[in-house]
């Protein structure tokens, strides 16, 4: 539920009373910079269980100007969920943001544009309600419809807007949507805006910044003996909310879930060409359900392919071959899940090699064989890989042949629960050394946890029954609702209790470094991977 803290009781003058709409002379501009500087003098406030001392509004003027309250409301209204906010169970010092001179000038320039707007309302402004601003000042990458008090100007979906607090102090800029609960997708903070860049320029800059991170992680070398597939753009984690982009050699698969990303498709493609080369092909996958929620239903194909440099349409590629830590994979771009492959498990698949040496391994929900292949390459004596999809198993068998481990892996088409229960009924309990569980998303949201948690426990208790004493369980959840509440350890605990065993968690991991998380947006976290010793 949304939780609002008491407002600061200190009397303050609204920012608009100080920044009167006067001509923007150099003297006035300098005055604004000094006012902004005064408002953000270093100070720490405390978040406690009962109260929060308010932090100042961005560009909030001279000392004494009123700051927004620190309520963390969000996504009320229009069917959105209330903002969760950060935990109140701990006392956490909240540092006031410091700014460089250049950032202060940017804030003052934006404020001047807002003040000069007057009755013309040519500068599009979205005003958040009193008490809602700090969530977005802290950097939350989405401004929710339920937090908005009013919109100034003739604003429509995919317009570039400036978001302000209730006193019109600028907070951030982004792309507006009049239908979605995600009303503004933030592209940059107010103090970053230099007043000259277009939205397309920001998109291309974000893609270059994302590429530089992957380069520093050693993922962009293109060395076929190592890795040629990785995530290039991770939505809010790379400050491009609504876009995921996975690299598969010279093909990039973009998953678009936002109207504004669709409107900037040409710039996304050009940004990809800038960093990966003009010969890159971009496969564009549109999420029909999300587009509907954004008020822009998909018209035409759900999947298209474009030349990255020119934006011209081209044929969707068939099978694409890539390497991941030296293991070769065939990727079915057109018919595969998500973008065709789960690049988020790269480091976890690598980790199973040492654990599998000389062991008997069971890989449940194996999809195209990622964990099974790495277990076989790592020296497992035998691997059984189970999935319910014929199409996925055909690709998995092809991958086994590409890596010359087809004789080590037995692929089985079956329901995960049924396969393990039937194995237990046949007397195969305690016969596996390593079991991997990587099921689909059982809990797409918090409301589904009641039904999902028994499924997770049921899957894990069957896996534990099949393990020998001292065996290793690698169990995964890609449900954000499970990960964000850290429920996997409890699932392991309850599963072990149900089959009379004990479990010790050895490692707790998530996705690789090519899927960065914005610390201001906990909803970006979704994957949990636990390695446990079961006795």
PDB file of C-alpha atoms in Angstrom, residues 91-351:
ATOM      1  CA  UNK A  91      16.978   3.773  10.186  1.00  0.00           C
ATOM      2  CA  UNK A  92      18.657   5.049   7.047  1.00  0.00           C
ATOM      3  CA  UNK A  93      20.515   8.353   6.669  1.00  0.00           C
ATOM      4  CA  UNK A  94      19.273  10.110   3.561  1.00  0.00           C
ATOM      5  CA  UNK A  95      21.882  12.369   2.080  1.00  0.00           C
ATOM      6  CA  UNK A  96      20.843  15.519   0.309  1.00  0.00           C
ATOM      7  CA  UNK A  97      22.085  15.607  -3.276  1.00  0.00           C
ATOM      8  CA  UNK A  98      25.000  17.904  -4.075  1.00  0.00           C
ATOM      9  CA  UNK A  99      25.291  19.548  -7.472  1.00  0.00           C
ATOM     10  CA  UNK A 100      28.091  20.889  -9.620  1.00  0.00           C
ATOM     11  CA  UNK A 101      27.905  24.440 -10.912  1.00  0.00           C
ATOM     12  CA  UNK A 102      26.941  23.139 -14.353  1.00  0.00           C
ATOM     13  CA  UNK A 103      24.060  21.104 -12.887  1.00  0.00           C
ATOM     14  CA  UNK A 104      22.819  24.130 -10.950  1.00  0.00           C
ATOM     15  CA  UNK A 105      22.831  26.155 -14.156  1.00  0.00           C
ATOM     16  CA  UNK A 106      20.820  23.422 -15.882  1.00  0.00           C
ATOM     17  CA  UNK A 107      18.239  23.487 -13.083  1.00  0.00           C
ATOM     18  CA  UNK A 108      17.979  27.264 -13.189  1.00  0.00           C
ATOM     19  CA  UNK A 109      17.618  27.252 -16.980  1.00  0.00           C
ATOM     20  CA  UNK A 110      14.759  24.769 -16.817  1.00  0.00           C
ATOM     21  CA  UNK A 111      13.051  26.750 -14.079  1.00  0.00           C
ATOM     22  CA  UNK A 112      13.341  29.857 -16.212  1.00  0.00           C
ATOM     23  CA  UNK A 113      11.662  28.071 -19.106  1.00  0.00           C
ATOM     24  CA  UNK A 114       8.807  27.010 -16.833  1.00  0.00           C
ATOM     25  CA  UNK A 115       8.383  30.537 -15.440  1.00  0.00           C
ATOM     26  CA  UNK A 116       8.467  32.049 -18.934  1.00  0.00           C
ATOM     27  CA  UNK A 117       5.778  29.634 -20.092  1.00  0.00           C
ATOM     28  CA  UNK A 118       3.005  31.884 -18.835  1.00  0.00           C
ATOM     29  CA  UNK A 119      -0.376  31.525 -20.427  1.00  0.00           C
ATOM     30  CA  UNK A 120       1.031  30.144 -23.669  1.00  0.00           C
ATOM     31  CA  UNK A 121       1.689  26.743 -22.057  1.00  0.00           C
ATOM     32  CA  UNK A 122       4.041  25.877 -24.906  1.00  0.00           C
ATOM     33  CA  UNK A 123       6.475  24.210 -22.520  1.00  0.00           C
ATOM     34  CA  UNK A 124       4.824  20.904 -21.572  1.00  0.00           C
ATOM     35  CA  UNK A 125       4.833  20.342 -17.816  1.00  0.00           C
ATOM     36  CA  UNK A 126       3.607  17.458 -15.658  1.00  0.00           C
ATOM     37  CA  UNK A 127       3.093  18.446 -12.005  1.00  0.00           C
ATOM     38  CA  UNK A 128       3.190  15.788  -9.289  1.00  0.00           C
ATOM     39  CA  UNK A 129       1.062  16.137  -6.194  1.00  0.00           C
ATOM     40  CA  UNK A 130       2.304  17.563  -2.933  1.00  0.00           C
ATOM     41  CA  UNK A 131       4.099  14.851  -0.968  1.00  0.00           C
ATOM     42  CA  UNK A 132       4.939  12.742  -4.040  1.00  0.00           C
ATOM     43  CA  UNK A 133       8.062  14.432  -5.387  1.00  0.00           C
ATOM     44  CA  UNK A 134      10.878  12.827  -3.397  1.00  0.00           C
ATOM     45  CA  UNK A 135      10.330   9.373  -4.888  1.00  0.00           C
ATOM     46  CA  UNK A 136      11.133  10.832  -8.297  1.00  0.00           C
ATOM     47  CA  UNK A 137      13.832  13.184  -7.026  1.00  0.00           C
ATOM     48  CA  UNK A 138      15.605  10.093  -5.723  1.00  0.00           C
ATOM     49  CA  UNK A 139      15.638   8.769  -9.277  1.00  0.00           C
ATOM     50  CA  UNK A 140      12.655   6.440  -9.704  1.00  0.00           C
ATOM     51  CA  UNK A 141      12.641   5.997 -13.509  1.00  0.00           C
ATOM     52  CA  UNK A 142       8.847   5.993 -13.911  1.00  0.00           C
ATOM     53  CA  UNK A 143       6.410   8.708 -12.832  1.00  0.00           C
ATOM     54  CA  UNK A 144       3.108   7.001 -12.064  1.00  0.00           C
ATOM     55  CA  UNK A 145      -0.275   8.375 -13.104  1.00  0.00           C
ATOM     56  CA  UNK A 146      -1.529   8.247  -9.529  1.00  0.00           C
ATOM     57  CA  UNK A 147       1.172  10.681  -8.428  1.00  0.00           C
ATOM     58  CA  UNK A 148       0.240  13.403 -10.934  1.00  0.00           C
ATOM     59  CA  UNK A 149      -1.740  16.470  -9.857  1.00  0.00           C
ATOM     60  CA  UNK A 150      -2.112  18.161 -13.247  1.00  0.00           C
ATOM     61  CA  UNK A 151      -0.695  18.576 -16.720  1.00  0.00           C
ATOM     62  CA  UNK A 152       0.115  21.992 -18.164  1.00  0.00           C
ATOM     63  CA  UNK A 153      -0.096  22.456 -21.907  1.00  0.00           C
ATOM     64  CA  UNK A 154      -1.511  20.403 -24.748  1.00  0.00           C
ATOM     65  CA  UNK A 155       0.226  17.138 -23.845  1.00  0.00           C
ATOM     66  CA  UNK A 156      -0.334  13.863 -25.667  1.00  0.00           C
ATOM     67  CA  UNK A 157       1.236  10.410 -25.711  1.00  0.00           C
ATOM     68  CA  UNK A 158       4.920  10.362 -26.734  1.00  0.00           C
ATOM     69  CA  UNK A 159       5.408  14.066 -25.995  1.00  0.00           C
ATOM     70  CA  UNK A 160       8.605  15.118 -24.225  1.00  0.00           C
ATOM     71  CA  UNK A 161       7.668  16.696 -20.876  1.00  0.00           C
ATOM     72  CA  UNK A 162       9.235  18.251 -17.813  1.00  0.00           C
ATOM     73  CA  UNK A 163       8.085  16.804 -14.477  1.00  0.00           C
ATOM     74  CA  UNK A 164       7.948  19.236 -11.534  1.00  0.00           C
ATOM     75  CA  UNK A 165       6.927  19.225  -7.897  1.00  0.00           C
ATOM     76  CA  UNK A 166       3.767  21.007  -6.748  1.00  0.00           C
ATOM     77  CA  UNK A 167       5.633  24.360  -6.701  1.00  0.00           C
ATOM     78  CA  UNK A 168       6.865  23.889 -10.304  1.00  0.00           C
ATOM     79  CA  UNK A 169      10.443  23.092  -9.328  1.00  0.00           C
ATOM     80  CA  UNK A 170      11.864  20.804 -12.086  1.00  0.00           C
ATOM     81  CA  UNK A 171      12.572  17.173 -11.183  1.00  0.00           C
ATOM     82  CA  UNK A 172      13.122  15.223 -14.383  1.00  0.00           C
ATOM     83  CA  UNK A 173      12.251  14.976 -18.075  1.00  0.00           C
ATOM     84  CA  UNK A 174      10.771  12.111 -20.014  1.00  0.00           C
ATOM     85  CA  UNK A 175       8.194  10.744 -22.417  1.00  0.00           C
ATOM     86  CA  UNK A 176       4.508  11.102 -21.565  1.00  0.00           C
ATOM     87  CA  UNK A 177       1.708   8.576 -21.954  1.00  0.00           C
ATOM     88  CA  UNK A 178      -1.884   9.680 -21.425  1.00  0.00           C
ATOM     89  CA  UNK A 179      -3.271   6.143 -21.037  1.00  0.00           C
ATOM     90  CA  UNK A 180      -0.734   4.065 -19.140  1.00  0.00           C
ATOM     91  CA  UNK A 181      -0.280   3.869 -15.374  1.00  0.00           C
ATOM     92  CA  UNK A 182       3.346   4.557 -16.315  1.00  0.00           C
ATOM     93  CA  UNK A 183       2.587   8.187 -17.164  1.00  0.00           C
ATOM     94  CA  UNK A 184       6.165   9.401 -17.711  1.00  0.00           C
ATOM     95  CA  UNK A 185       9.179   7.251 -18.603  1.00  0.00           C
ATOM     96  CA  UNK A 186      12.110   9.298 -17.349  1.00  0.00           C
ATOM     97  CA  UNK A 187      14.957   9.859 -19.822  1.00  0.00           C
ATOM     98  CA  UNK A 188      17.078  12.263 -17.760  1.00  0.00           C
ATOM     99  CA  UNK A 189      17.046  14.158 -14.500  1.00  0.00           C
ATOM    100  CA  UNK A 190      16.440  17.891 -14.589  1.00  0.00           C
ATOM    101  CA  UNK A 191      19.999  18.718 -13.566  1.00  0.00           C
ATOM    102  CA  UNK A 192      21.332  16.643 -16.486  1.00  0.00           C
ATOM    103  CA  UNK A 193      19.373  18.471 -19.164  1.00  0.00           C
ATOM    104  CA  UNK A 194      21.535  20.903 -21.083  1.00  0.00           C
ATOM    105  CA  UNK A 195      18.694  22.231 -23.190  1.00  0.00           C
ATOM    106  CA  UNK A 196      20.089  21.257 -26.578  1.00  0.00           C
ATOM    107  CA  UNK A 197      19.678  17.488 -26.944  1.00  0.00           C
ATOM    108  CA  UNK A 198      16.706  15.913 -28.690  1.00  0.00           C
ATOM    109  CA  UNK A 199      15.047  12.741 -27.380  1.00  0.00           C
ATOM    110  CA  UNK A 200      16.792  10.810 -30.160  1.00  0.00           C
ATOM    111  CA  UNK A 201      20.157  12.138 -28.976  1.00  0.00           C
ATOM    112  CA  UNK A 202      19.408  10.965 -25.430  1.00  0.00           C
ATOM    113  CA  UNK A 203      18.412   7.501 -26.691  1.00  0.00           C
ATOM    114  CA  UNK A 204      21.626   7.118 -28.673  1.00  0.00           C
ATOM    115  CA  UNK A 205      23.705   8.359 -25.748  1.00  0.00           C
ATOM    116  CA  UNK A 206      22.061   5.855 -23.395  1.00  0.00           C
ATOM    117  CA  UNK A 207      22.806   3.011 -25.815  1.00  0.00           C
ATOM    118  CA  UNK A 208      26.434   4.068 -26.037  1.00  0.00           C
ATOM    119  CA  UNK A 209      26.692   4.213 -22.237  1.00  0.00           C
ATOM    120  CA  UNK A 210      25.144   0.744 -22.044  1.00  0.00           C
ATOM    121  CA  UNK A 211      27.625  -0.581 -24.601  1.00  0.00           C
ATOM    122  CA  UNK A 212      30.553   0.866 -22.667  1.00  0.00           C
ATOM    123  CA  UNK A 213      29.490  -1.049 -19.549  1.00  0.00           C
ATOM    124  CA  UNK A 214      29.350  -4.333 -21.495  1.00  0.00           C
ATOM    125  CA  UNK A 215      32.698  -3.537 -23.065  1.00  0.00           C
ATOM    126  CA  UNK A 216      34.216  -3.042 -19.634  1.00  0.00           C
ATOM    127  CA  UNK A 217      32.734  -6.399 -18.602  1.00  0.00           C
ATOM    128  CA  UNK A 218      34.599  -8.024 -21.502  1.00  0.00           C
ATOM    129  CA  UNK A 219      31.458  -9.048 -23.372  1.00  0.00           C
ATOM    130  CA  UNK A 220      31.891  -7.128 -26.615  1.00  0.00           C
ATOM    131  CA  UNK A 221      35.081  -8.662 -27.988  1.00  0.00           C
ATOM    132  CA  UNK A 222      33.208 -10.914 -30.425  1.00  0.00           C
ATOM    133  CA  UNK A 223      35.633 -13.747 -29.632  1.00  0.00           C
ATOM    134  CA  UNK A 224      33.868 -16.886 -30.856  1.00  0.00           C
ATOM    135  CA  UNK A 225      35.809 -19.022 -28.369  1.00  0.00           C
ATOM    136  CA  UNK A 226      34.209 -17.109 -25.507  1.00  0.00           C
ATOM    137  CA  UNK A 227      30.941 -15.136 -25.648  1.00  0.00           C
ATOM    138  CA  UNK A 228      29.033 -13.516 -28.512  1.00  0.00           C
ATOM    139  CA  UNK A 229      25.645 -13.085 -26.814  1.00  0.00           C
ATOM    140  CA  UNK A 230      24.697 -10.721 -23.998  1.00  0.00           C
ATOM    141  CA  UNK A 231      22.169  -8.065 -22.988  1.00  0.00           C
ATOM    142  CA  UNK A 232      23.024  -4.691 -24.466  1.00  0.00           C
ATOM    143  CA  UNK A 233      20.143  -2.681 -22.949  1.00  0.00           C
ATOM    144  CA  UNK A 234      18.339  -3.595 -19.732  1.00  0.00           C
ATOM    145  CA  UNK A 235      15.344  -1.256 -19.594  1.00  0.00           C
ATOM    146  CA  UNK A 236      15.352   0.909 -16.426  1.00  0.00           C
ATOM    147  CA  UNK A 237      18.799  -0.375 -15.476  1.00  0.00           C
ATOM    148  CA  UNK A 238      20.184   1.395 -18.545  1.00  0.00           C
ATOM    149  CA  UNK A 239      17.761   4.315 -18.313  1.00  0.00           C
ATOM    150  CA  UNK A 240      15.686   3.292 -21.328  1.00  0.00           C
ATOM    151  CA  UNK A 241      12.465   2.196 -19.657  1.00  0.00           C
ATOM    152  CA  UNK A 242      10.505  -0.175 -21.866  1.00  0.00           C
ATOM    153  CA  UNK A 243      13.411  -1.532 -23.936  1.00  0.00           C
ATOM    154  CA  UNK A 244      15.442  -4.726 -23.586  1.00  0.00           C
ATOM    155  CA  UNK A 245      17.978  -5.541 -26.280  1.00  0.00           C
ATOM    156  CA  UNK A 246      19.940  -8.802 -26.538  1.00  0.00           C
ATOM    157  CA  UNK A 247      22.929  -9.271 -28.824  1.00  0.00           C
ATOM    158  CA  UNK A 248      23.303 -12.530 -30.768  1.00  0.00           C
ATOM    159  CA  UNK A 249      26.410 -12.048 -32.892  1.00  0.00           C
ATOM    160  CA  UNK A 250      25.485  -9.559 -35.623  1.00  0.00           C
ATOM    161  CA  UNK A 251      21.766  -9.698 -34.749  1.00  0.00           C
ATOM    162  CA  UNK A 252      20.170  -7.683 -31.934  1.00  0.00           C
ATOM    163  CA  UNK A 253      16.695  -8.618 -30.690  1.00  0.00           C
ATOM    164  CA  UNK A 254      14.842  -5.671 -29.161  1.00  0.00           C
ATOM    165  CA  UNK A 255      11.849  -6.317 -26.924  1.00  0.00           C
ATOM    166  CA  UNK A 256       9.700  -3.186 -26.830  1.00  0.00           C
ATOM    167  CA  UNK A 257       7.021  -2.768 -24.159  1.00  0.00           C
ATOM    168  CA  UNK A 258       6.366   0.989 -24.340  1.00  0.00           C
ATOM    169  CA  UNK A 259       4.727   3.353 -26.819  1.00  0.00           C
ATOM    170  CA  UNK A 260       7.592   5.827 -26.623  1.00  0.00           C
ATOM    171  CA  UNK A 261      10.150   3.151 -27.510  1.00  0.00           C
ATOM    172  CA  UNK A 262       8.126   2.300 -30.607  1.00  0.00           C
ATOM    173  CA  UNK A 263       8.066   5.983 -31.555  1.00  0.00           C
ATOM    174  CA  UNK A 264      11.868   6.131 -31.206  1.00  0.00           C
ATOM    175  CA  UNK A 265      12.560   2.870 -33.075  1.00  0.00           C
ATOM    176  CA  UNK A 266      14.683   4.533 -35.765  1.00  0.00           C
ATOM    177  CA  UNK A 267      16.887   6.188 -33.144  1.00  0.00           C
ATOM    178  CA  UNK A 268      17.215   2.927 -31.220  1.00  0.00           C
ATOM    179  CA  UNK A 269      18.365   1.193 -34.394  1.00  0.00           C
ATOM    180  CA  UNK A 270      20.834   3.971 -35.192  1.00  0.00           C
ATOM    181  CA  UNK A 271      22.187   3.894 -31.651  1.00  0.00           C
ATOM    182  CA  UNK A 272      22.789   0.162 -32.012  1.00  0.00           C
ATOM    183  CA  UNK A 273      24.517   0.699 -35.360  1.00  0.00           C
ATOM    184  CA  UNK A 274      26.726   3.358 -33.740  1.00  0.00           C
ATOM    185  CA  UNK A 275      28.169   0.872 -31.250  1.00  0.00           C
ATOM    186  CA  UNK A 276      27.930  -2.493 -33.028  1.00  0.00           C
ATOM    187  CA  UNK A 277      28.456  -1.524 -36.668  1.00  0.00           C
ATOM    188  CA  UNK A 278      26.408  -0.749 -39.754  1.00  0.00           C
ATOM    189  CA  UNK A 279      25.970  -4.414 -40.708  1.00  0.00           C
ATOM    190  CA  UNK A 280      23.916  -5.183 -37.594  1.00  0.00           C
ATOM    191  CA  UNK A 281      20.339  -6.386 -38.028  1.00  0.00           C
ATOM    192  CA  UNK A 282      17.691  -5.422 -35.456  1.00  0.00           C
ATOM    193  CA  UNK A 283      14.768  -7.770 -34.821  1.00  0.00           C
ATOM    194  CA  UNK A 284      11.951  -5.771 -33.215  1.00  0.00           C
ATOM    195  CA  UNK A 285       9.509  -7.660 -30.969  1.00  0.00           C
ATOM    196  CA  UNK A 286       6.378  -5.835 -29.799  1.00  0.00           C
ATOM    197  CA  UNK A 287       4.608  -6.827 -26.571  1.00  0.00           C
ATOM    198  CA  UNK A 288       0.923  -6.801 -27.567  1.00  0.00           C
ATOM    199  CA  UNK A 289      -0.418  -6.739 -24.003  1.00  0.00           C
ATOM    200  CA  UNK A 290       1.820  -3.840 -22.943  1.00  0.00           C
ATOM    201  CA  UNK A 291       1.115  -1.880 -26.131  1.00  0.00           C
ATOM    202  CA  UNK A 292      -2.612  -2.229 -25.398  1.00  0.00           C
ATOM    203  CA  UNK A 293      -2.055  -0.893 -21.869  1.00  0.00           C
ATOM    204  CA  UNK A 294      -0.078   1.991 -23.375  1.00  0.00           C
ATOM    205  CA  UNK A 295      -2.998   2.933 -25.601  1.00  0.00           C
ATOM    206  CA  UNK A 296      -1.185   2.031 -28.824  1.00  0.00           C
ATOM    207  CA  UNK A 297      -2.373  -1.400 -29.996  1.00  0.00           C
ATOM    208  CA  UNK A 298      -0.017  -3.176 -32.364  1.00  0.00           C
ATOM    209  CA  UNK A 299      -0.974  -2.596 -35.986  1.00  0.00           C
ATOM    210  CA  UNK A 300       0.634  -5.047 -38.373  1.00  0.00           C
ATOM    211  CA  UNK A 301       3.360  -7.497 -37.432  1.00  0.00           C
ATOM    212  CA  UNK A 302       4.326  -8.251 -33.843  1.00  0.00           C
ATOM    213  CA  UNK A 303       7.849  -8.928 -35.061  1.00  0.00           C
ATOM    214  CA  UNK A 304       9.864  -7.119 -37.731  1.00  0.00           C
ATOM    215  CA  UNK A 305      13.500  -6.856 -38.762  1.00  0.00           C
ATOM    216  CA  UNK A 306      15.396  -3.731 -39.754  1.00  0.00           C
ATOM    217  CA  UNK A 307      18.799  -2.727 -40.974  1.00  0.00           C
ATOM    218  CA  UNK A 308      20.296  -0.940 -37.972  1.00  0.00           C
ATOM    219  CA  UNK A 309      22.048   1.771 -39.976  1.00  0.00           C
ATOM    220  CA  UNK A 310      19.289   2.639 -42.462  1.00  0.00           C
ATOM    221  CA  UNK A 311      16.148   1.536 -40.648  1.00  0.00           C
ATOM    222  CA  UNK A 312      14.953  -0.278 -43.753  1.00  0.00           C
ATOM    223  CA  UNK A 313      12.882  -3.435 -43.291  1.00  0.00           C
ATOM    224  CA  UNK A 314      14.577  -6.741 -44.038  1.00  0.00           C
ATOM    225  CA  UNK A 315      13.897 -10.446 -43.585  1.00  0.00           C
ATOM    226  CA  UNK A 316      13.851 -11.932 -40.074  1.00  0.00           C
ATOM    227  CA  UNK A 317      16.884 -14.216 -39.750  1.00  0.00           C
ATOM    228  CA  UNK A 318      16.387 -17.936 -39.182  1.00  0.00           C
ATOM    229  CA  UNK A 319      18.779 -19.859 -36.979  1.00  0.00           C
ATOM    230  CA  UNK A 320      21.541 -17.741 -35.439  1.00  0.00           C
ATOM    231  CA  UNK A 321      24.561 -19.381 -33.826  1.00  0.00           C
ATOM    232  CA  UNK A 322      26.343 -17.839 -30.859  1.00  0.00           C
ATOM    233  CA  UNK A 323      28.908 -18.750 -28.213  1.00  0.00           C
ATOM    234  CA  UNK A 324      28.541 -18.374 -24.468  1.00  0.00           C
ATOM    235  CA  UNK A 325      31.646 -19.131 -22.421  1.00  0.00           C
ATOM    236  CA  UNK A 326      32.822 -21.383 -25.234  1.00  0.00           C
ATOM    237  CA  UNK A 327      29.569 -23.356 -25.552  1.00  0.00           C
ATOM    238  CA  UNK A 328      27.826 -23.038 -28.912  1.00  0.00           C
ATOM    239  CA  UNK A 329      24.069 -22.455 -29.186  1.00  0.00           C
ATOM    240  CA  UNK A 330      21.574 -22.304 -32.029  1.00  0.00           C
ATOM    241  CA  UNK A 331      19.074 -19.500 -31.370  1.00  0.00           C
ATOM    242  CA  UNK A 332      15.584 -19.585 -32.870  1.00  0.00           C
ATOM    243  CA  UNK A 333      15.004 -15.847 -33.185  1.00  0.00           C
ATOM    244  CA  UNK A 334      11.504 -16.029 -34.637  1.00  0.00           C
ATOM    245  CA  UNK A 335       9.900 -18.715 -32.467  1.00  0.00           C
ATOM    246  CA  UNK A 336      11.971 -18.729 -29.261  1.00  0.00           C
ATOM    247  CA  UNK A 337      10.832 -17.453 -25.868  1.00  0.00           C
ATOM    248  CA  UNK A 338      11.427 -13.792 -25.042  1.00  0.00           C
ATOM    249  CA  UNK A 339      14.281 -12.688 -27.314  1.00  0.00           C
ATOM    250  CA  UNK A 340      15.162 -16.286 -28.239  1.00  0.00           C
ATOM    251  CA  UNK A 341      17.481 -17.223 -25.360  1.00  0.00           C
ATOM    252  CA  UNK A 342      17.885 -16.514 -21.647  1.00  0.00           C
ATOM    253  CA  UNK A 343      21.110 -14.542 -21.491  1.00  0.00           C
ATOM    254  CA  UNK A 344      20.466 -13.736 -17.821  1.00  0.00           C
ATOM    255  CA  UNK A 345      21.688 -17.204 -16.748  1.00  0.00           C
ATOM    256  CA  UNK A 346      25.126 -16.971 -18.405  1.00  0.00           C
ATOM    257  CA  UNK A 347      27.192 -16.856 -15.217  1.00  0.00           C
ATOM    258  CA  UNK A 348      25.000 -19.426 -13.453  1.00  0.00           C
ATOM    259  CA  UNK A 349      25.304 -21.860 -16.352  1.00  0.00           C
ATOM    260  CA  UNK A 350      29.076 -21.464 -16.208  1.00  0.00           C
ATOM    261  CA  UNK A 351      29.065 -22.215 -12.466  1.00  0.00           C
TER     262      UNK A 351
END
